[in-house]
Amino acid sequence: GAVVSQHPSWVICKSGTSVKIECRSLDFQATTMFWYRQFPKQSLMLMATSNEGSKATYEQGVEKDKFLINHASLTLSTLTVTSAHPEDSSFYICSARDSDRGPNQPQHFGDGTRLSIL
Amino acid sequence: GENVEQHPSTLSVQEGDSAVIKCTYSDSASNYFPWYKQELGKRPQLIIDIRSNVGEKKDQRIAVTLNKTAKHFSLHITETQPEDSAVYFCAASLGYSTLTFGKGTMLLVSP
């Protein structure tokens, strides 16, 4: 149980392209999902918290117009990197927590998306 | 907000030895402490977690201890194997809050 699916697993595209990444909880409902960015040999940096049916909460320094988040259902959140540039190249990982199990529950991670902007 | 410090950043051991990774947290209200293992290019996977109402939890070769007074918790791996080689992250949170991660420890187990 507690499987999170993330697609695509990697993307290579030209500068200026917008890229959409999907995060799905397959066997549980998640009112909240999390989007992280991870640089090589570094820890997970929280970018934003995605809330079902409402606006996402962005961490300080993360541009909300650059990284658009939509959480339209209890099992799907999307992250769109708009007009991507080489400095946006990174490993993006989503995670979700089972909403029905109460507080103090682990986050389950997707496989991540490796984004390379040429 | 919460701040989690993790040490060491790199740990090399011989196969069969024990490995210990330590974390400290700043917010005394935090009450949930998971540990994740991340292999290169893969997702972080939960390996063990502990809640603040217990001081120790064990799962086969892996154990976690929690000292609420000192605000630190540790991961213990016994009889290490080469497949234990990975980056390990500790984290802390309260209730429904976001997890705050440590910077990670790269564990290298040599055969």
CSV table of C-alpha atoms in Angstrom, one decimal:
chain,number,residue,atom,x,y,z
A,1,GLY,CA,0.0,0.0,0.0
A,2,ALA,CA,0.8,3.7,0.0
A,3,VAL,CA,2.1,4.0,-3.5
A,4,VAL,CA,2.8,7.3,-5.1
A,5,SER,CA,3.2,7.5,-8.9
A,6,GLN,CA,5.1,10.3,-10.6
A,7,HIS,CA,5.3,11.0,-14.3
A,8,PRO,CA,7.3,11.6,-16.4
A,9,SER,CA,10.4,10.1,-14.9
A,10,TRP,CA,12.7,12.3,-17.0
A,11,VAL,CA,12.3,15.2,-19.4
A,12,ILE,CA,14.7,16.9,-21.7
A,13,CYS,CA,13.4,20.0,-23.5
A,14,LYS,CA,14.4,23.3,-24.9
A,15,SER,CA,14.7,26.5,-22.9
A,16,GLY,CA,11.3,28.4,-22.8
A,17,THR,CA,9.2,25.2,-22.8
A,18,SER,CA,6.7,24.6,-20.0
A,19,VAL,CA,6.8,21.2,-18.4
A,20,LYS,CA,4.0,19.5,-16.4
A,21,ILE,CA,4.8,16.8,-13.8
A,22,GLU,CA,2.0,14.6,-12.4
A,23,CYS,CA,1.9,13.1,-8.9
A,24,ARG,CA,-0.8,10.5,-8.1
A,25,SER,CA,-1.6,8.6,-4.9
A,26,LEU,CA,-2.7,5.2,-6.2
A,27,ASP,CA,-4.2,3.5,-3.2
A,28,PHE,CA,-5.0,6.3,-0.8
A,29,GLN,CA,-6.4,9.8,-0.7
A,30,ALA,CA,-4.2,12.7,-0.1
A,31,THR,CA,-5.7,16.2,0.7
A,32,THR,CA,-2.1,17.4,0.9
A,33,MET,CA,0.8,16.6,-1.3
A,34,PHE,CA,4.3,18.1,-1.2
A,35,TRP,CA,6.7,19.1,-4.0
A,36,TYR,CA,10.5,19.0,-3.4
A,37,ARG,CA,13.5,19.9,-5.5
A,38,GLN,CA,16.8,18.0,-5.0
A,39,PHE,CA,20.2,19.0,-6.3
A,40,PRO,CA,23.0,16.4,-6.6
A,41,LYS,CA,24.3,15.2,-3.2
A,42,GLN,CA,21.9,17.5,-1.4
A,43,SER,CA,18.9,17.2,0.8
A,44,LEU,CA,15.3,17.5,-0.2
A,45,MET,CA,14.2,21.2,-0.5
A,46,LEU,CA,10.5,21.7,0.0
A,47,MET,CA,9.1,24.0,-2.7
A,48,ALA,CA,5.4,24.0,-1.9
A,49,THR,CA,2.6,22.2,-0.2
A,50,SER,CA,-0.3,21.4,-2.5
A,51,ASN,CA,-3.8,21.5,-1.0
A,52,GLU,CA,-6.7,19.8,-2.6
A,53,GLY,CA,-9.3,22.3,-3.7
A,54,SER,CA,-7.4,25.4,-2.6
A,55,LYS,CA,-4.2,27.3,-3.4
A,56,ALA,CA,-0.8,25.8,-2.8
A,57,THR,CA,1.5,27.2,0.0
A,58,TYR,CA,4.9,28.1,-1.4
A,59,GLU,CA,8.1,28.2,0.6
A,60,GLN,CA,10.0,31.4,0.8
A,61,GLY,CA,12.0,32.1,-2.4
A,62,VAL,CA,9.9,29.9,-4.6
A,63,GLU,CA,8.2,31.8,-7.4
A,64,LYS,CA,4.5,30.8,-7.5
A,65,ASP,CA,4.1,32.1,-11.1
A,66,LYS,CA,7.1,30.0,-12.2
A,67,PHE,CA,6.0,26.8,-10.5
A,68,LEU,CA,2.3,26.4,-10.9
A,69,ILE,CA,0.6,23.8,-8.7
A,70,ASN,CA,-2.8,22.3,-9.2
A,71,HIS,CA,-4.4,19.8,-6.8
A,72,ALA,CA,-7.8,19.2,-8.3
A,73,SER,CA,-8.6,15.9,-6.8
A,74,LEU,CA,-7.8,13.8,-3.7
A,75,THR,CA,-5.4,11.7,-5.7
A,76,LEU,CA,-3.7,14.1,-8.2
A,77,SER,CA,-1.4,17.1,-7.9
A,78,THR,CA,0.5,18.6,-10.8
A,79,LEU,CA,3.5,20.9,-10.9
A,80,THR,CA,4.1,22.9,-14.1
A,81,VAL,CA,7.4,24.6,-14.6
A,82,THR,CA,6.6,27.5,-16.8
A,83,SER,CA,9.1,28.8,-19.4
A,84,ALA,CA,11.8,26.6,-18.1
A,85,HIS,CA,15.4,27.6,-18.3
A,86,PRO,CA,18.7,25.7,-17.7
A,87,GLU,CA,18.8,26.8,-14.1
A,88,ASP,CA,15.5,25.0,-13.5
A,89,SER,CA,17.2,21.7,-14.3
A,90,SER,CA,16.9,19.5,-11.3
A,91,PHE,CA,15.4,16.4,-9.7
A,92,TYR,CA,11.8,17.1,-8.7
A,93,ILE,CA,10.1,14.7,-6.3
A,94,CYS,CA,6.5,14.7,-4.9
A,95,SER,CA,5.2,13.1,-1.8
A,96,ALA,CA,1.8,12.4,-0.3
A,97,ARG,CA,0.4,11.5,3.1
A,98,ASP,CA,-2.7,9.3,3.7
A,99,SER,CA,-5.4,11.8,4.7
A,100,ASP,CA,-7.5,9.1,6.4
A,101,ARG,CA,-4.9,8.0,8.9
A,102,GLY,CA,-4.7,11.0,11.1
A,103,PRO,CA,-1.6,13.0,12.1
A,104,ASN,CA,2.0,11.9,12.5
A,105,GLN,CA,2.0,9.7,9.4
A,106,PRO,CA,4.9,9.2,7.0
A,107,GLN,CA,5.1,10.9,3.6
A,108,HIS,CA,5.4,8.5,0.7
A,109,PHE,CA,7.5,9.6,-2.3
A,110,GLY,CA,7.1,9.3,-6.0
A,111,ASP,CA,10.0,8.2,-8.2
A,112,GLY,CA,11.0,11.7,-9.1
A,113,THR,CA,11.3,13.6,-12.3
A,114,ARG,CA,14.7,14.5,-13.7
A,115,LEU,CA,14.3,17.7,-15.6
A,116,SER,CA,17.0,18.8,-18.0
A,117,ILE,CA,16.6,22.1,-19.9
A,118,LEU,CA,18.9,22.7,-22.8
B,1,GLY,CA,10.4,26.9,12.5
B,2,GLU,CA,11.9,23.5,12.9
B,3,ASN,CA,15.6,22.9,12.2
B,4,VAL,CA,17.1,19.4,11.9
B,5,GLU,CA,20.9,18.8,12.1
B,6,GLN,CA,22.3,15.5,10.9
B,7,HIS,CA,25.7,13.9,11.5
B,8,PRO,CA,27.9,12.6,10.1
B,9,SER,CA,27.6,13.7,6.4
B,10,THR,CA,29.6,10.7,5.3
B,11,LEU,CA,30.0,7.4,7.1
B,12,SER,CA,32.2,4.5,5.9
B,13,VAL,CA,32.1,1.1,7.6
B,14,GLN,CA,33.2,-2.5,6.9
B,15,GLU,CA,30.6,-5.1,6.2
B,16,GLY,CA,29.3,-6.5,9.4
B,17,ASP,CA,30.0,-3.4,11.5
B,18,SER,CA,27.4,-1.2,13.1
B,19,ALA,CA,26.5,2.3,11.8
B,20,VAL,CA,25.0,5.1,13.8
B,21,ILE,CA,23.6,8.3,12.4
B,22,LYS,CA,22.5,11.1,14.7
B,23,CYS,CA,20.0,13.9,14.4
B,24,THR,CA,19.0,16.8,16.6
B,25,TYR,CA,15.9,19.0,16.3
B,26,SER,CA,15.1,22.4,17.6
B,27,ASP,CA,11.3,22.4,18.1
B,28,SER,CA,10.4,20.6,21.3
B,29,ALA,CA,6.8,20.2,20.1
B,30,SER,CA,7.8,17.9,17.2
B,31,ASN,CA,6.5,14.5,17.8
B,32,TYR,CA,7.1,12.4,14.7
B,33,PHE,CA,10.5,11.3,13.4
B,34,PRO,CA,10.9,9.2,10.3
B,35,TRP,CA,14.0,7.9,8.6
B,36,TYR,CA,14.4,7.6,4.9
B,37,LYS,CA,16.8,5.7,2.7
B,38,GLN,CA,17.6,7.0,-0.8
B,39,GLU,CA,19.6,5.1,-3.3
B,40,LEU,CA,21.2,7.0,-6.2
B,41,GLY,CA,18.6,8.4,-8.5
B,42,LYS,CA,15.7,6.8,-6.7
B,43,ARG,CA,12.9,7.9,-4.4
B,44,PRO,CA,13.4,8.2,-0.6
B,45,GLN,CA,11.9,5.2,1.1
B,46,LEU,CA,10.7,5.1,4.6
B,47,ILE,CA,12.7,2.6,6.6
B,48,ILE,CA,11.6,3.2,10.2
B,49,ASP,CA,9.8,5.9,12.2
B,50,ILE,CA,9.2,6.7,15.8
B,51,ARG,CA,6.6,8.8,17.6
B,52,SER,CA,7.4,10.8,20.7
B,53,ASN,CA,5.5,8.5,23.1
B,54,VAL,CA,8.2,5.8,22.8
B,55,GLY,CA,11.9,6.0,23.3
B,56,GLU,CA,13.0,3.1,21.0
B,57,LYS,CA,11.8,1.1,18.1
B,58,LYS,CA,13.4,-1.8,16.4
B,59,ASP,CA,12.9,-3.6,13.1
B,60,GLN,CA,15.3,-6.4,12.4
B,61,ARG,CA,18.7,-4.8,11.9
B,62,ILE,CA,17.4,-1.3,12.2
B,63,ALA,CA,16.6,0.6,15.4
B,64,VAL,CA,15.8,4.2,16.2
B,65,THR,CA,16.2,5.8,19.6
B,66,LEU,CA,14.6,9.1,20.7
B,67,ASN,CA,15.7,11.4,23.6
B,68,LYS,CA,13.0,14.0,23.9
B,69,THR,CA,14.8,15.9,26.7
B,70,ALA,CA,17.9,16.3,24.7
B,71,LYS,CA,15.9,16.7,21.4
B,72,HIS,CA,17.9,14.1,19.5
B,73,PHE,CA,17.2,10.8,17.8
B,74,SER,CA,19.5,8.2,16.2
B,75,LEU,CA,19.4,5.5,13.6
B,76,HIS,CA,21.3,2.3,14.4
B,77,ILE,CA,22.1,-0.3,11.7
B,78,THR,CA,23.7,-3.5,12.9
B,79,GLU,CA,25.5,-6.1,10.8
B,80,THR,CA,25.7,-3.8,7.9
B,81,GLN,CA,25.7,-5.1,4.3
B,82,PRO,CA,26.8,-3.6,1.0
B,83,GLU,CA,23.2,-3.1,0.0
B,84,ASP,CA,22.8,-0.8,3.0
B,85,SER,CA,24.9,1.7,1.1
B,86,ALA,CA,22.8,4.8,0.4
B,87,VAL,CA,22.0,8.3,1.6
B,88,TYR,CA,19.9,8.3,4.8
B,89,PHE,CA,17.7,11.3,5.8
B,90,CYS,CA,16.2,12.0,9.2
B,91,ALA,CA,13.2,14.2,9.5
B,92,ALA,CA,10.9,15.7,12.1
B,93,SER,CA,7.4,17.1,12.2
B,94,LEU,CA,4.4,17.8,14.4
B,95,GLY,CA,1.0,16.5,13.6
B,96,TYR,CA,0.0,17.3,10.1
B,97,SER,CA,2.9,19.7,9.5
B,98,THR,CA,5.5,19.4,6.8
B,99,LEU,CA,8.5,17.2,7.4
B,100,THR,CA,11.8,19.0,8.0
B,101,PHE,CA,14.7,17.0,6.7
B,102,GLY,CA,18.3,16.8,7.8
B,103,LYS,CA,21.0,17.2,5.2
B,104,GLY,CA,21.6,13.5,4.8
B,105,THR,CA,24.3,10.9,5.6
B,106,MET,CA,26.0,9.0,2.8
B,107,LEU,CA,26.6,5.5,4.2
B,108,LEU,CA,29.3,3.4,2.4
B,109,VAL,CA,29.5,-0.3,3.4
B,110,SER,CA,32.6,-2.0,2.1
B,111,PRO,CA,32.7,-5.7,1.5
